[in-house]
Every structure is written in C-alpha cells, then in structure tokens.
C-alpha cells in the first residue's frame, strides 16, 4: 500500500470534529484558506438562522447541499462520503443533483460541523 493510500485510510476513520481540526491545521501549516468561494453562503446562512432562533429553538436540523462549483466537485464529493458514509455512486448522485438534503434530523452541533466541512470544501450549504 502506498503512502497516499495509507493517509486516505486514516482519513476515513476521522470523526467530523477531527476532520474539522485537520482542515484548520492544514490551513495554518500551509498558509492556505480553504473557505474561498463559500464565504457569501456562510453570511447568508447565519442571518437566516438568527431569525428562526428568535421564533423557536430548533433541536434537529437538515443539512442541505445548495450548490456545487464545478472546480470543487471532487473535494465536496469526498466530504459528502465522509459525512454520510455513502458509497461513491450514491454520494456522486447527491452532489450532481444539488440542491439535495445530505443529512436529516441531526443535532445542531453535528449539523454545524457538517456545514463547516462542506463549506471548507467549497460547497454552498444551508441548515434547515
């Protein structure tokens, strides 16, 4: 098994929180910004959740893949597979047919972790 294959196998075992920490460490170590292209969606999504929080506190959220830039498709596909545990074919169908719900009825923290990972990969995400 090659070094790259070993790294990929290790990445498959990470939790969402660990994957998020990994992205942060990569950004710091290599002085890169993985959130480029998703910044406007984060601002729009945050404004919408504040309004709904004032009405009632939600406890379950749906993670919706809103848009997938063509140049970020592979990175987003990998994150979708990690988050959902789907096979390549099923994950590709979700990514190709955006907007699609990636996860339904999950806790706020898990939804925010998934949103962060997907936005870091370049996807447009909404929590509903």
Coordinates of N, CA, C and O in Angstrom, one line a residue:
X1 N 0.8 -1.2 0.0 CA 0.0 0.0 0.0 C 0.9 1.2 0.0 O 1.9 1.3 0.7
X2 N 0.5 2.2 -0.8 CA 1.4 3.4 -0.9 C 1.1 4.4 0.3 O 0.2 4.2 1.0
X3 N 2.0 5.3 0.4 CA 1.8 6.3 1.4 C 0.5 7.1 1.3 O -0.2 7.3 2.3
X4 N 0.1 7.4 0.1 CA -1.1 8.1 -0.1 C -2.3 7.3 0.3 O -3.2 7.7 1.0
X5 N -2.3 6.0 -0.1 CA -3.4 5.1 0.3 C -3.5 5.0 1.8 O -4.6 4.9 2.4
X6 N -2.3 4.9 2.5 CA -2.3 4.8 4.0 C -3.0 6.1 4.6 O -3.8 6.0 5.5
X7 N -2.6 7.2 4.0 CA -3.2 8.5 4.5 C -4.7 8.5 4.3 O -5.5 8.9 5.2
X8 N -5.2 8.1 3.1 CA -6.6 8.0 2.8 C -7.3 7.1 3.8 O -8.4 7.4 4.3
X9 N -6.8 6.0 4.1 CA -7.4 5.0 5.0 C -7.5 5.7 6.4 O -8.5 5.5 7.1
X10 N -6.5 6.4 6.8 CA -6.5 7.1 8.1 C -7.6 8.1 8.2 O -8.3 8.3 9.1
X11 N -7.7 8.9 7.1 CA -8.7 10.0 7.0 C -10.1 9.4 7.1 O -11.0 10.0 7.6
X12 N -10.4 8.2 6.6 CA -11.7 7.6 6.6 C -12.2 7.3 8.0 O -13.4 7.2 8.3
X13 N -11.2 7.2 9.0 CA -11.6 6.9 10.4 C -11.8 8.1 11.2 O -12.2 8.0 12.4
X14 N -11.6 9.3 10.7 CA -11.8 10.6 11.5 C -13.3 10.9 11.7 O -14.1 10.6 10.9
X15 N -13.5 11.4 12.9 CA -14.9 12.0 13.2 C -15.0 13.3 12.5 O -14.0 13.9 12.1
X16 N -16.2 13.9 12.5 CA -16.4 15.2 11.9 C -15.5 16.3 12.6 O -14.9 17.1 12.0
X17 N -15.5 16.2 13.9 CA -14.7 17.1 14.7 C -13.2 17.0 14.4 O -12.5 18.0 14.2
X18 N -12.7 15.8 14.3 CA -11.3 15.6 14.0 C -11.0 16.1 12.6 O -9.9 16.6 12.3
X19 N -11.9 15.8 11.6 CA -11.7 16.3 10.3 C -11.7 17.8 10.2 O -10.9 18.4 9.5
X20 N -12.5 18.5 11.0 CA -12.5 19.9 11.0 C -11.2 20.4 11.6 O -10.6 21.4 11.1
X21 N -10.7 19.8 12.7 CA -9.4 20.2 13.2 C -8.3 20.0 12.2 O -7.4 20.8 12.2
X22 N -8.4 18.9 11.5 CA -7.4 18.6 10.4 C -7.3 19.7 9.4 O -6.3 20.2 9.0
X23 N -8.5 20.2 9.0 CA -8.6 21.2 8.0 C -7.9 22.5 8.5 O -7.2 23.2 7.8
X24 N -8.2 22.8 9.8 CA -7.7 24.0 10.4 C -6.1 23.9 10.5 O -5.4 24.9 10.2
X25 N -5.6 22.8 10.9 CA -4.2 22.6 10.9 C -3.5 22.7 9.6 O -2.4 23.3 9.4
X26 N -4.2 22.2 8.5 CA -3.6 22.3 7.2 C -3.6 23.7 6.8 O -2.6 24.2 6.2
X27 N -4.7 24.5 7.1 CA -4.7 25.9 6.7 C -3.6 26.6 7.4 O -2.9 27.5 6.8
X28 N -3.3 26.4 8.7 CA -2.3 27.0 9.4 C -0.9 26.6 8.9 O 0.0 27.5 8.7
X29 N -0.7 25.4 8.7 CA 0.6 24.8 8.3 C 1.1 25.3 7.0 O 2.2 25.7 6.8
X30 N 0.1 25.3 6.0 CA 0.5 25.6 4.6 C 0.0 27.0 4.2 O 0.1 27.4 3.0
X31 N -0.5 27.8 5.2 CA -0.9 29.1 4.9 C -1.9 29.2 3.7 O -1.7 30.0 2.8
X32 N -3.0 28.4 3.8 CA -4.0 28.4 2.8 C -5.4 28.7 3.4 O -5.5 28.5 4.6
X33 N -6.3 29.1 2.6 CA -7.7 29.4 3.0 C -8.6 28.5 2.2 O -8.8 28.7 1.0
X34 N -9.1 27.5 2.9 CA -10.0 26.5 2.2 C -11.4 27.0 2.1 O -12.3 26.4 1.4
X35 N -11.7 28.1 2.7 CA -13.1 28.6 2.6 C -13.4 29.6 1.5 O -14.5 30.1 1.3
X36 N -12.4 29.8 0.6 CA -12.6 30.7 -0.6 C -13.8 30.1 -1.4 O -13.8 29.0 -1.8
X37 N -14.7 31.0 -1.8 CA -15.8 30.6 -2.6 C -17.1 30.3 -1.8 O -18.2 30.4 -2.3
X38 N -17.0 30.1 -0.5 CA -18.2 29.7 0.3 C -18.5 30.8 1.3 O -19.5 30.7 2.0
X39 N -17.7 31.9 1.3 CA -17.9 33.0 2.3 C -19.3 33.6 2.3 O -19.9 33.9 3.3
X40 N -19.8 33.9 1.1 CA -21.1 34.6 1.0 C -22.2 33.7 1.5 O -23.1 34.2 2.1
X41 N -22.1 32.4 1.2 CA -23.2 31.5 1.7 C -23.2 31.4 3.2 O -24.2 31.3 3.8
X42 N -22.0 31.5 3.8 CA -22.0 31.4 5.3 C -22.7 32.6 5.9 O -23.4 32.5 6.8
X43 N -22.4 33.8 5.3 CA -23.0 35.0 5.8 C -24.6 34.9 5.7 O -25.3 35.2 6.6
X44 N -25.0 34.5 4.5 CA -26.4 34.4 4.2 C -27.1 33.4 5.1 O -28.2 33.6 5.7
X45 N -26.4 32.3 5.3 CA -27.0 31.2 6.2 C -27.1 31.6 7.6 O -28.0 31.3 8.3
X46 N -26.1 32.4 8.1 CA -26.1 32.8 9.5 C -27.2 33.8 9.8 O -27.9 33.7 10.8
X47 N -27.5 34.6 8.9 CA -28.6 35.6 9.1 C -29.9 34.9 9.1 O -30.8 35.2 9.9
X48 N -30.1 33.9 8.3 CA -31.4 33.1 8.3 C -31.6 32.4 9.6 O -32.7 32.3 10.1
X49 N -30.6 31.8 10.2 CA -30.7 31.0 11.4 C -31.0 31.9 12.6 O -31.7 31.5 13.5
X50 N -30.5 33.1 12.7 CA -30.8 34.0 13.8 C -32.3 34.3 13.8 O -32.9 34.4 14.9
X51 N -32.9 34.6 12.7 CA -34.3 34.9 12.6 C -35.1 33.7 13.2 O -36.1 33.9 14.0
X52 N -34.9 32.5 12.7 CA -35.6 31.3 13.1 C -35.4 31.0 14.6 O -36.3 30.5 15.3
X53 N -34.2 31.3 15.1 CA -33.9 31.1 16.5 C -34.7 32.0 17.5 O -35.1 31.6 18.6
X54 N -35.0 33.2 17.0 CA -35.8 34.1 17.8 C -37.2 33.6 17.9 O -37.9 33.8 18.9
X55 N -37.7 32.9 16.9 CA -39.1 32.4 17.0 C -39.2 31.2 17.9 O -40.0 31.1 18.8
X56 N -38.3 30.2 17.6 CA -38.3 29.0 18.5 C -36.9 28.3 18.3 O -36.3 28.4 17.2
X57 N -36.5 27.7 19.3 CA -35.2 27.0 19.3 C -35.3 25.6 18.6 O -36.0 24.7 19.2
X58 N -34.7 25.4 17.5 CA -34.7 24.1 16.8 C -33.7 23.2 17.5 O -32.6 23.6 17.9
X59 N -34.0 21.9 17.5 CA -33.1 20.9 18.1 C -32.6 20.0 17.0 O -31.6 19.3 17.2
X60 N -33.4 19.9 15.9 CA -33.0 19.0 14.8 C -32.8 19.8 13.5 O -33.7 20.7 13.2
X61 N -31.8 19.5 12.8 CA -31.5 20.3 11.6 C -31.3 19.3 10.4 O -30.9 18.2 10.5
X62 N -31.6 19.9 9.2 CA -31.2 19.2 7.9 C -30.1 19.9 7.3 O -30.1 21.2 7.3
X63 N -29.1 19.2 6.8 CA -28.0 19.8 6.1 C -28.3 19.7 4.6 O -28.5 18.6 4.1
X64 N -28.4 20.8 3.9 CA -28.8 20.8 2.5 C -27.7 21.4 1.7 O -27.2 22.5 1.9
X65 N -27.3 20.6 0.7 CA -26.3 21.0 -0.3 C -26.9 21.8 -1.3 O -27.7 21.4 -2.1
X66 N -26.7 23.1 -1.3 CA -27.3 24.1 -2.1 C -26.7 24.2 -3.5 O -27.4 24.2 -4.5
X67 N -25.4 24.3 -3.6 CA -24.7 24.4 -4.9 C -23.3 23.8 -4.8 O -22.7 23.8 -3.7
X68 N -22.8 23.4 -5.9 CA -21.5 22.7 -6.0 C -20.8 23.3 -7.2 O -21.1 23.1 -8.4
X69 N -19.7 24.2 -6.9 CA -18.9 24.7 -8.0 C -18.2 23.6 -8.7 O -17.7 22.6 -8.1
X70 N -18.2 23.6 -10.0 CA -17.6 22.6 -10.8 C -16.1 22.3 -10.4 O -15.7 21.1 -10.4
X71 N -15.3 23.3 -10.1 CA -13.9 23.1 -9.8 C -13.7 22.5 -8.3 O -12.6 22.1 -8.0
X72 N -14.8 22.5 -7.6 CA -14.7 21.9 -6.2 C -15.5 20.6 -6.0 O -15.6 20.1 -4.9
X73 N -16.0 20.1 -7.1 CA -16.9 18.9 -7.1 C -16.2 17.7 -6.4 O -16.8 17.0 -5.5
X74 N -15.0 17.4 -6.7 CA -14.3 16.2 -6.2 C -14.1 16.4 -4.7 O -14.4 15.4 -3.9
X75 N -13.6 17.5 -4.2 CA -13.4 17.8 -2.8 C -14.7 17.7 -2.0 O -14.8 17.1 -1.0
X76 N -15.8 18.2 -2.6 CA -17.1 18.1 -2.0 C -17.6 16.7 -1.9 O -18.2 16.3 -0.9
X77 N -17.4 16.0 -3.0 CA -17.8 14.6 -3.0 C -17.1 13.8 -1.9 O -17.8 13.0 -1.3
X78 N -15.9 14.0 -1.7 CA -15.1 13.3 -0.6 C -15.7 13.6 0.7 O -15.9 12.7 1.6
X79 N -16.0 14.9 1.0 CA -16.6 15.3 2.3 C -18.0 14.6 2.4 O -18.3 14.1 3.5
X80 N -18.8 14.6 1.4 CA -20.2 14.0 1.4 C -20.0 12.6 1.8 O -20.8 12.1 2.6
X81 N -19.1 11.9 1.2 CA -18.9 10.4 1.5 C -18.5 10.3 3.0 O -19.0 9.4 3.7
X82 N -17.6 11.1 3.5 CA -17.2 11.1 4.8 C -18.3 11.3 5.8 O -18.5 10.5 6.8
X83 N -19.1 12.3 5.6 CA -20.2 12.7 6.5 C -21.3 11.6 6.4 O -21.8 11.3 7.5
X84 N -21.7 11.2 5.3 CA -22.8 10.3 5.1 C -22.5 8.8 5.2 O -23.4 8.0 5.5
X85 N -21.3 8.4 4.9 CA -20.9 7.0 4.9 C -21.4 6.3 3.6 O -21.4 5.1 3.5
X86 N -21.9 7.1 2.6 CA -22.4 6.6 1.4 C -21.2 6.1 0.5 O -20.1 6.5 0.6
X87 N -21.6 5.2 -0.4 CA -20.6 4.8 -1.4 C -20.4 5.9 -2.5 O -21.1 6.9 -2.5
X88 N -19.5 5.6 -3.3 CA -19.1 6.6 -4.3 C -20.3 7.0 -5.3 O -20.6 8.1 -5.5
X89 N -21.0 6.0 -5.7 CA -22.1 6.2 -6.7 C -23.2 7.0 -6.0 O -23.7 8.0 -6.6
X90 N -23.6 6.7 -4.8 CA -24.7 7.4 -4.1 C -24.3 8.8 -3.8 O -25.1 9.7 -3.9
X91 N -23.1 9.0 -3.3 CA -22.6 10.3 -3.0 C -22.5 11.2 -4.2 O -22.9 12.4 -4.2
X92 N -22.1 10.6 -5.3 CA -22.0 11.4 -6.6 C -23.3 11.8 -7.0 O -23.5 12.9 -7.5
X93 N -24.3 11.0 -6.9 CA -25.7 11.3 -7.3 C -26.2 12.5 -6.4 O -26.8 13.4 -7.0
X94 N -25.9 12.5 -5.1 CA -26.3 13.7 -4.3 C -25.6 15.0 -4.8 O -26.3 16.0 -4.9
X95 N -24.3 14.9 -5.0 CA -23.6 16.1 -5.4 C -24.0 16.6 -6.8 O -24.2 17.8 -7.0
X96 N -24.2 15.6 -7.7 CA -24.6 16.0 -9.1 C -26.0 16.6 -9.2 O -26.3 17.4 -10.1
X97 N -26.9 16.3 -8.2 CA -28.3 16.7 -8.2 C -28.6 17.8 -7.2 O -29.7 17.9 -6.7
X98 N -27.6 18.6 -6.8 CA -27.8 19.7 -5.9 C -28.9 20.7 -6.4 O -28.9 20.9 -7.6
X99 N -29.7 21.2 -5.6 CA -29.8 21.1 -4.1 C -30.4 19.8 -3.7 O -31.4 19.4 -4.2
X100 N -29.8 19.2 -2.7 CA -30.2 18.0 -2.1 C -29.9 18.0 -0.6 O -28.9 18.6 -0.2
X101 N -30.8 17.3 0.1 CA -30.5 17.2 1.6 C -29.5 16.0 1.8 O -29.7 14.9 1.3
X102 N -28.5 16.4 2.5 CA -27.4 15.4 2.8 C -27.7 14.6 4.0 O -27.5 13.4 4.1
X103 N -28.1 15.3 5.1 CA -28.5 14.7 6.4 C -29.8 15.3 6.9 O -30.0 16.5 6.7
X104 N -30.6 14.5 7.5 CA -31.9 15.0 8.0 C -32.0 14.7 9.5 O -31.5 13.7 10.0
X105 N -32.6 15.7 10.3 CA -32.9 15.5 11.7 C -31.7 15.2 12.6 O -31.8 14.4 13.5
X106 N -30.6 15.9 12.3 CA -29.4 15.7 13.2 C -29.3 16.9 14.2 O -29.8 17.9 14.0
X107 N -28.5 16.6 15.2 CA -28.3 17.6 16.3 C -27.6 18.9 15.7 O -26.9 18.8 14.7
X108 N -27.8 20.0 16.4 CA -27.2 21.3 15.9 C -25.7 21.2 15.8 O -25.2 21.7 14.8
X109 N -25.0 20.7 16.8 CA -23.5 20.6 16.7 C -23.1 19.8 15.5 O -22.2 20.2 14.8
X110 N -23.7 18.6 15.3 CA -23.3 17.8 14.2 C -23.6 18.5 12.8 O -22.8 18.4 11.9
X111 N -24.7 19.2 12.8 CA -25.1 19.9 11.6 C -24.1 21.0 11.3 O -23.7 21.2 10.1
X112 N -23.7 21.7 12.3 CA -22.7 22.8 12.1 C -21.4 22.3 11.7 O -20.7 22.9 10.9
X113 N -21.0 21.1 12.3 CA -19.7 20.5 11.9 C -19.8 20.1 10.4 O -18.8 20.4 9.7
X114 N -20.9 19.5 10.0 CA -21.0 19.1 8.6 C -21.0 20.3 7.7 O -20.3 20.3 6.6
X115 N -21.7 21.3 8.1 CA -21.7 22.6 7.3 C -20.3 23.1 7.1 O -19.9 23.5 6.0
X116 N -19.6 23.2 8.2 CA -18.2 23.7 8.2 C -17.3 22.9 7.2 O -16.6 23.5 6.4
X117 N -17.4 21.6 7.3 CA -16.6 20.8 6.5 C -16.9 21.0 5.0 O -16.1 21.1 4.1
X118 N -18.2 21.0 4.7 CA -18.7 21.2 3.3 C -18.3 22.5 2.8 O -17.9 22.7 1.6
X119 N -18.5 23.6 3.6 CA -18.1 24.9 3.1 C -16.6 25.0 2.9 O -16.2 25.7 2.0
X120 N -15.8 24.4 3.8 CA -14.4 24.4 3.6 C -14.0 23.7 2.3 O -13.0 24.1 1.7
X121 N -14.8 22.8 1.8 CA -14.5 22.1 0.6 C -15.0 22.9 -0.6 O -14.7 22.6 -1.8
X122 N -15.8 24.0 -0.3 CA -16.3 24.9 -1.4 C -17.8 24.8 -1.7 O -18.2 25.5 -2.7
X123 N -18.5 24.0 -1.0 CA -19.9 23.9 -1.3 C -20.8 25.0 -0.6 O -20.4 25.6 0.4
X124 N -21.9 25.3 -1.3 CA -22.9 26.1 -0.7 C -23.9 25.3 0.1 O -24.5 24.4 -0.4
X125 N -24.0 25.6 1.4 CA -24.8 24.8 2.4 C -25.8 25.6 3.1 O -25.6 26.8 3.4
X126 N -26.9 25.0 3.4 CA -27.9 25.6 4.2 C -28.4 24.6 5.3 O -28.4 23.4 5.1
X127 N -28.6 25.1 6.5 CA -29.2 24.3 7.6 C -30.6 24.7 7.7 O -31.0 25.9 7.8
X128 N -31.5 23.7 7.6 CA -32.9 24.0 7.7 C -33.5 23.2 8.8 O -33.0 22.2 9.3

